[in-house]
Coordinates of C-alpha atoms in Angstrom, one line a residue:
X26 CA -8.7 13.5 -29.1
X27 CA -5.4 11.8 -28.1
X28 CA -4.0 12.7 -24.7
X29 CA -0.5 12.5 -23.4
X30 CA -0.2 10.9 -19.9
X31 CA 2.9 10.9 -17.6
X32 CA 3.4 8.6 -14.7
X33 CA 5.9 9.4 -11.9
X34 CA 7.6 6.4 -10.2
X35 CA 9.6 7.3 -7.1
X36 CA 9.1 4.4 -4.6
X37 CA 11.4 1.5 -3.8
X38 CA 10.7 -2.2 -2.8
X39 CA 11.3 -1.6 0.9
X40 CA 8.4 0.8 1.0
X41 CA 6.0 -2.1 0.8
X42 CA 2.4 -1.2 -0.2
X43 CA 3.3 2.1 -1.9
X44 CA 5.7 0.2 -4.2
X45 CA 3.2 -2.5 -4.9
X46 CA 0.4 0.0 -5.6
X47 CA 2.7 1.9 -8.0
X48 CA 3.4 -1.3 -9.9
X49 CA -0.3 -1.9 -10.2
X50 CA -0.8 1.7 -11.6
X51 CA 2.1 1.2 -13.9
X52 CA 0.6 -2.0 -15.4
X53 CA -2.8 -0.2 -15.8
X54 CA -1.1 2.8 -17.6
X55 CA 0.8 0.4 -19.8
X56 CA -2.5 -1.2 -20.8
X57 CA -4.1 2.1 -21.9
X58 CA -5.3 2.1 -25.5
X59 CA -2.5 3.4 -27.7
X60 CA -5.0 5.1 -30.1
X61 CA -6.3 7.2 -27.2
X62 CA -3.1 7.8 -25.1
X63 CA 0.6 8.6 -25.5
X64 CA 2.4 7.7 -22.3
X65 CA 5.7 8.7 -20.8
X66 CA 7.0 6.8 -17.8
X67 CA 9.4 8.7 -15.5
X68 CA 11.4 7.0 -12.7
X69 CA 13.9 8.2 -10.1
X70 CA 15.7 4.9 -9.1
X71 CA 16.9 1.7 -10.6
X72 CA 14.2 -0.4 -8.9
X73 CA 12.0 0.2 -11.9
X74 CA 14.4 -0.8 -14.6
X75 CA 13.3 -4.4 -15.1
X76 CA 9.6 -3.5 -14.9
X77 CA 9.9 -0.7 -17.4
X78 CA 11.7 -3.0 -19.9
X79 CA 8.5 -5.1 -20.2
X80 CA 6.8 -2.5 -22.3
X81 CA 7.6 -0.4 -25.3
X82 CA 6.5 3.0 -23.9
X83 CA 8.7 6.0 -23.6
X84 CA 10.8 6.0 -20.4
X85 CA 12.7 8.9 -18.8
X86 CA 15.0 8.9 -15.8
X87 CA 14.5 11.9 -13.6
X88 CA 17.4 12.4 -11.2
X89 CA 15.8 14.3 -8.3
X90 CA 18.7 13.6 -5.9
X91 CA 19.4 16.6 -3.7
X92 CA 16.4 18.6 -4.8
X93 CA 14.0 15.9 -3.6
X94 CA 15.2 16.2 0.0
X95 CA 16.0 19.9 0.5
X96 CA 13.5 22.1 -1.3
X97 CA 10.7 19.6 -1.5
X98 CA 10.6 18.8 2.2
X99 CA 12.1 22.0 3.7
X100 CA 12.1 25.1 1.6
X101 CA 8.6 24.5 0.2
X102 CA 7.3 24.3 3.8
X103 CA 8.3 27.9 4.4
X104 CA 7.1 29.5 1.1
X105 CA 3.4 30.0 0.1
X106 CA 2.6 27.1 -2.2
X107 CA 1.4 29.5 -5.0
X108 CA 4.8 31.2 -4.9
X109 CA 6.7 27.9 -4.8
X110 CA 4.8 26.4 -7.8
X111 CA 5.4 29.5 -9.9
X112 CA 9.1 29.7 -9.2
X113 CA 10.4 26.1 -8.7
X114 CA 11.0 25.6 -12.4
X115 CA 13.7 28.3 -12.4
X116 CA 16.0 26.5 -10.0
X117 CA 14.9 22.8 -9.9
X118 CA 16.0 20.9 -13.1
X119 CA 13.6 18.0 -12.5
X120 CA 10.7 20.4 -12.6
X121 CA 11.8 21.6 -16.0
X122 CA 12.2 18.0 -17.2
X123 CA 8.6 17.0 -16.3
X124 CA 7.2 20.3 -17.6
X125 CA 9.0 19.8 -20.9
X126 CA 7.0 16.7 -21.6
X127 CA 3.8 18.8 -21.9
X128 CA 1.5 16.1 -20.6
X129 CA -2.2 16.6 -20.3
X130 CA -2.1 14.8 -17.0
X131 CA 0.5 13.3 -14.6
X132 CA -0.2 10.3 -12.4
X133 CA 1.5 10.3 -9.0
X134 CA 0.5 6.9 -7.4
X135 CA 2.4 7.0 -4.1
X136 CA 1.0 10.0 -2.3
X137 CA 4.0 12.0 -3.8
X138 CA 4.8 15.5 -2.6
X139 CA 5.4 16.3 -6.3
X140 CA 1.6 16.0 -6.9
X141 CA 1.4 19.6 -5.7
X142 CA 5.0 20.9 -5.5
X143 CA 5.3 21.0 -9.3
X144 CA 2.8 23.1 -11.4
X145 CA 1.5 20.1 -13.3
X146 CA -2.1 18.8 -13.9
X147 CA -2.0 15.9 -11.5
X148 CA -4.0 12.8 -10.5
X149 CA -2.8 12.1 -7.0
X150 CA -3.5 9.3 -4.5
X151 CA -4.5 9.3 -0.8
X152 CA -4.1 5.8 0.6
X153 CA -5.1 6.6 4.2
X154 CA -5.6 9.4 6.7
X155 CA -4.8 7.3 9.8
X156 CA -2.9 10.2 11.4
X157 CA -6.3 11.7 12.0
X158 CA -8.2 8.5 12.8
X159 CA -5.6 6.6 14.8
X160 CA -3.3 9.4 16.1
X161 CA -2.3 7.4 19.2
X162 CA 0.4 5.7 17.1
X163 CA 3.7 7.7 17.2
X164 CA 4.6 6.7 13.6
X165 CA 1.9 9.0 12.3
X166 CA 1.8 11.7 15.1
X167 CA 5.1 12.1 17.0
X168 CA 8.0 14.5 16.4
X169 CA 6.0 16.7 14.0
X170 CA 4.7 13.9 11.9
X171 CA 1.1 14.8 12.4
X172 CA 1.6 18.4 11.2
X173 CA 3.7 17.2 8.3
X174 CA 1.0 14.9 7.2
X175 CA -1.7 17.6 7.6
X176 CA 0.2 20.0 5.4
X177 CA 0.8 17.3 2.8
X178 CA -2.8 16.1 2.4
X179 CA -4.2 19.6 2.6
X180 CA -1.9 20.7 -0.3
X181 CA -2.7 17.6 -2.2
X182 CA -6.4 18.2 -1.9
X183 CA -6.1 21.8 -2.9
X184 CA -3.8 21.4 -6.0
X185 CA -4.5 18.0 -7.5
X186 CA -6.8 17.9 -10.5
X187 CA -8.1 14.5 -9.2
X188 CA -7.5 12.1 -6.3
X189 CA -7.9 8.4 -6.2
X190 CA -8.8 6.7 -2.9
X191 CA -9.0 3.0 -2.0
X192 CA -12.7 2.7 -1.0
X193 CA -16.0 4.5 -0.3
X194 CA -14.9 4.7 3.4
X195 CA -11.6 6.4 2.2
X196 CA -13.6 8.8 0.1
X197 CA -15.8 9.7 3.1
X198 CA -12.8 10.3 5.3
X199 CA -11.2 12.7 2.8
X200 CA -14.4 14.7 2.6
X201 CA -14.7 14.8 6.4
X202 CA -11.1 16.0 6.8
X203 CA -10.3 18.5 4.0
X204 CA -11.9 20.9 1.6
X205 CA -12.2 19.1 -1.7
X206 CA -14.8 19.0 -4.4
X207 CA -16.5 15.5 -4.2
X208 CA -16.4 15.0 -8.0
X209 CA -12.6 15.2 -7.8
X210 CA -12.4 12.0 -5.6
X211 CA -12.4 8.7 -7.5
X212 CA -12.7 5.3 -5.8
X213 CA -10.1 2.9 -7.2
X214 CA -9.9 -0.2 -4.9
X215 CA -6.6 -2.0 -4.3
X216 CA -5.9 -5.2 -6.2
X217 CA -3.5 -8.0 -5.6
X218 CA -0.2 -7.3 -7.5
X219 CA 0.2 -9.4 -10.6
X220 CA 3.4 -10.9 -9.2
X221 CA 1.3 -12.5 -6.5
X222 CA -0.2 -15.1 -8.8
X223 CA -1.7 -18.5 -8.0
X224 CA 0.2 -19.9 -11.0
X225 CA 3.6 -18.5 -10.1
X226 CA 6.3 -20.4 -8.2
X227 CA 9.0 -18.6 -6.2
X228 CA 12.3 -18.5 -7.9
X229 CA 14.5 -18.1 -4.9
X230 CA 13.4 -20.9 -2.6
X231 CA 16.9 -21.7 -1.5
X232 CA 17.1 -18.3 0.2
X233 CA 13.9 -18.7 2.2
X234 CA 14.4 -20.1 5.7
X235 CA 12.9 -23.4 6.7
X236 CA 9.2 -22.9 7.7
X237 CA 7.2 -25.0 10.1
X238 CA 4.9 -27.6 8.6
X239 CA 1.8 -25.6 9.7
X240 CA 1.6 -21.9 10.6
X241 CA -0.4 -18.7 10.8
X242 CA 1.2 -16.0 8.7
X243 CA 1.3 -12.2 9.0
X244 CA 3.4 -10.2 6.5
X245 CA 3.9 -6.6 7.8
X246 CA 6.6 -4.3 8.8
X247 CA 6.9 -4.1 12.6
X248 CA 5.2 -0.8 13.1
X249 CA 3.2 -0.5 16.4
X250 CA -0.1 0.0 14.4
X251 CA 0.4 -3.3 12.7
X252 CA -0.4 -4.9 16.1
X253 CA 1.7 -8.0 16.0
X254 CA 1.4 -8.2 19.7
X255 CA -2.2 -9.3 19.7
X256 CA -1.3 -12.4 17.8
X257 CA 1.4 -13.1 20.4
X258 CA -1.2 -12.7 23.2
X259 CA -3.6 -14.9 21.4
X260 CA -1.0 -17.6 20.9
X261 CA -0.2 -17.5 24.6
X262 CA -3.9 -18.0 25.4
X263 CA -4.0 -21.1 23.1
X264 CA -0.7 -22.8 23.8
X265 CA -2.1 -25.4 26.3
X266 CA -5.0 -26.4 24.0
X267 CA -3.0 -26.2 20.8
X268 CA 0.7 -26.9 21.6
X269 CA 1.8 -27.0 18.0
X270 CA 0.4 -23.6 17.1
X271 CA 3.0 -21.5 15.3
X272 CA 3.2 -17.9 13.9
X273 CA 5.5 -16.7 11.1
X274 CA 6.2 -13.0 10.6
X275 CA 7.9 -11.3 7.7
X276 CA 8.8 -7.6 7.4
X277 CA 11.4 -5.0 8.3
X278 CA 12.1 -4.0 11.9
X279 CA 10.3 -0.8 13.0
X280 CA 9.2 0.9 16.2
X281 CA 7.2 -2.1 17.5
X282 CA 9.9 -4.7 17.0
X283 CA 11.7 -4.6 20.3
X284 CA 8.6 -4.5 22.4
X285 CA 7.3 -7.6 20.5
X286 CA 10.5 -9.5 21.2
X287 CA 10.3 -8.6 24.9
X288 CA 6.7 -9.8 25.0
X289 CA 7.6 -13.1 23.4
X290 CA 10.5 -13.6 25.9
X291 CA 8.2 -12.8 28.9
X292 CA 5.6 -15.3 27.7
X293 CA 8.2 -17.9 26.9
X294 CA 6.8 -18.7 23.5
X295 CA 9.9 -18.1 21.4
X296 CA 9.8 -21.6 19.9
X297 CA 6.4 -21.0 18.5
X298 CA 7.3 -17.8 16.6
X299 CA 9.4 -17.5 13.4
X300 CA 10.8 -14.2 12.1
X301 CA 11.7 -14.4 8.4
X302 CA 12.8 -10.8 7.9
X303 CA 12.3 -9.0 4.6
X304 CA 10.9 -11.1 1.8
X305 CA 10.6 -9.9 -1.8
X306 CA 7.3 -9.7 -3.5
X307 CA 8.1 -12.6 -5.8
X308 CA 9.0 -14.9 -2.9
X309 CA 6.0 -13.9 -0.8
X310 CA 3.9 -16.4 -2.9
X311 CA 5.7 -19.3 -1.2
X312 CA 4.6 -18.1 2.3
X313 CA 1.0 -17.7 1.3
X314 CA 0.9 -21.1 -0.3
X315 CA 2.5 -22.8 2.7
X316 CA 0.4 -20.9 5.4
X317 CA -2.6 -22.4 7.1
X318 CA -4.0 -18.9 7.1
X319 CA -3.1 -15.2 7.0
X320 CA -4.2 -13.1 9.9
X321 CA -3.9 -9.3 9.8
X322 CA -4.7 -7.5 13.1
X323 CA -3.8 -4.0 11.9
X324 CA -5.4 -0.8 13.3
X325 CA -4.9 1.0 10.0
X326 CA -7.1 1.1 6.9
X327 CA -9.4 1.9 5.3
X328 CA -8.3 -1.2 3.3
X329 CA -5.1 -3.2 2.9
X330 CA -3.3 -5.1 0.2
X331 CA -2.0 -8.3 2.0
X332 CA -5.5 -9.8 2.3
X333 CA -5.9 -9.5 -1.4
X334 CA -2.5 -11.2 -1.9
X335 CA -3.5 -14.0 0.4
X336 CA -6.8 -14.6 -1.4
X337 CA -5.2 -14.7 -4.8
X338 CA -3.2 -17.6 -3.4
X339 CA -6.2 -19.4 -1.9
X340 CA -4.9 -18.7 1.6
X341 CA -7.7 -18.5 4.2
X342 CA -7.8 -14.9 5.5
X343 CA -8.9 -13.1 8.7
X344 CA -8.6 -9.4 9.3
X345 CA -9.4 -6.6 11.7
X346 CA -13.0 -5.5 11.6
X347 CA -12.2 -1.8 10.9
X348 CA -13.0 1.0 8.5
X349 CA -13.4 -0.3 4.9
X350 CA -12.3 -3.9 5.4
X351 CA -15.8 -5.4 5.0
X352 CA -16.3 -3.2 1.9
X353 CA -13.0 -4.6 0.5
X354 CA -13.4 -8.3 1.3
X355 CA -17.0 -9.0 1.9
X356 CA -17.8 -12.6 2.9
X357 CA -14.4 -13.9 1.7
X358 CA -12.7 -13.3 5.1
X359 CA -13.2 -13.7 8.8
X360 CA -13.3 -10.6 11.0
X361 CA -12.2 -9.8 14.6
X362 CA -11.7 -7.0 17.0
X363 CA -8.0 -6.1 16.9
X364 CA -8.1 -4.9 20.5
X365 CA -9.3 -8.2 21.9
X366 CA -6.7 -11.0 22.4
X367 CA -9.6 -13.3 23.4
X368 CA -11.5 -12.6 20.1
X369 CA -8.3 -13.0 18.0
X370 CA -7.6 -16.3 19.8
X371 CA -11.1 -17.6 19.0
X372 CA -10.6 -16.9 15.3
X373 CA -7.1 -18.3 15.4
X374 CA -8.3 -21.5 16.9
X375 CA -11.0 -21.8 14.2
X376 CA -8.5 -21.4 11.4
X377 CA -6.1 -23.8 13.0
X378 CA -8.6 -26.6 13.7
X379 CA -11.4 -26.3 11.2
X380 CA -10.4 -27.8 7.8
X381 CA -13.9 -27.3 6.3
X382 CA -13.9 -23.6 7.3
X383 CA -10.4 -23.1 5.7
X384 CA -11.5 -24.8 2.6
X385 CA -14.5 -22.5 2.2
X386 CA -12.5 -19.4 2.9
X387 CA -9.9 -20.5 0.3
X388 CA -12.7 -21.0 -2.3
X389 CA -14.3 -17.7 -1.4
X390 CA -11.0 -15.9 -1.6
X391 CA -10.2 -17.2 -5.0
X392 CA -13.7 -16.2 -6.2
X393 CA -13.2 -12.7 -4.8
X394 CA -9.9 -12.4 -6.6
X395 CA -11.5 -13.3 -9.9
X396 CA -14.2 -10.7 -9.4
X397 CA -11.7 -7.8 -8.9
X398 CA -8.4 -8.3 -10.6
X399 CA -5.8 -6.3 -12.6
X400 CA -8.0 -6.2 -15.7
X401 CA -10.9 -4.8 -13.8
X402 CA -8.5 -2.3 -12.2
X403 CA -7.2 -1.3 -15.6
X404 CA -10.7 -0.6 -16.9
X405 CA -11.5 1.5 -13.8
X406 CA -8.4 3.6 -14.1
X407 CA -9.3 4.2 -17.8
X408 CA -12.7 5.4 -16.8
X409 CA -11.2 7.7 -14.2
X410 CA -8.8 9.2 -16.7
X411 CA -11.6 9.8 -19.2
X412 CA -13.5 11.7 -16.6
X413 CA -10.5 13.8 -15.4
X414 CA -9.6 14.6 -19.0
X415 CA -13.1 15.4 -20.2
X416 CA -13.8 19.0 -21.3
X417 CA -16.3 19.7 -18.6
X418 CA -14.1 18.5 -15.7
X419 CA -13.0 21.3 -13.4

């Protein structure tokens, strides 16, 4: 039996991991066997134009505009979800557009509210529940954010036909947090985006600022939970023993940026830190190739995409020893306590000084990348779709 599948693309490049993950899902959907699936790809913004041109599948622009921001985020919060879902098609044209496609299943890869706001058979995604597990960070708890996230994930678990999570740890956290049937949760681990390829050179090197000859790299937006400050503290601890130690950061300014700048000024280490701002995915390759190592001291998981990107480039990698990171990376990375500047400094010194260690980490990272890549991801998604669309699946 042939099935019709829809995919809904609503993210933009500045949204980071959500946009990358949506690209990975898009590629997997594009690779579905044509004799088994008809596919319609819907998108809401021009960021997807070039990517969608690379395949010959049906595409459809869905102009959510005003409706995305008002009823989806406000009105739907005041109406019972059953009532909202039964009536939204009457006054929201995008709902009618998607319903008219008569798909057997819609894939919403970016934790989209439309996974449950629209009365469609949906495969949704839960990337993390860190508002529950790390609520001390204001970006997931302050100014009503905690309640907003709770409503979102509760509705997603209630109404989605299936949910993909990043890891076994992520699956366990969803089951701990919400009422959801275990067979409805499907583990689909992150993969390095295809555009982070060990064979691909950056095309815009003239726009990239001059980098130091040797540096530790951390690509992350400056949210407090990303924990840039522990790298700064570790650098300060090592500056007398390793005077040429240098950090390079990329990412957009968020709620942790000003504090980080103040800390750097107080410690008088500004000459040892480079801020390169926002860097496009295709130019990120250059940073990974040039870096001595990538260190990611985040407090959030369960797993993350940047370590996979680094490994795909052969860049030695060290990460926070939290949640599902060992499940994700195994022996291909070093691990540290993200709360300990002394522990981070110890790993930083190892990476800076031990050529043999870095060579082994590079080798292990490339091996890890070959064992779980886009082709494996494609096959796993196909298996999940076959389960969700099977006659006995409820």
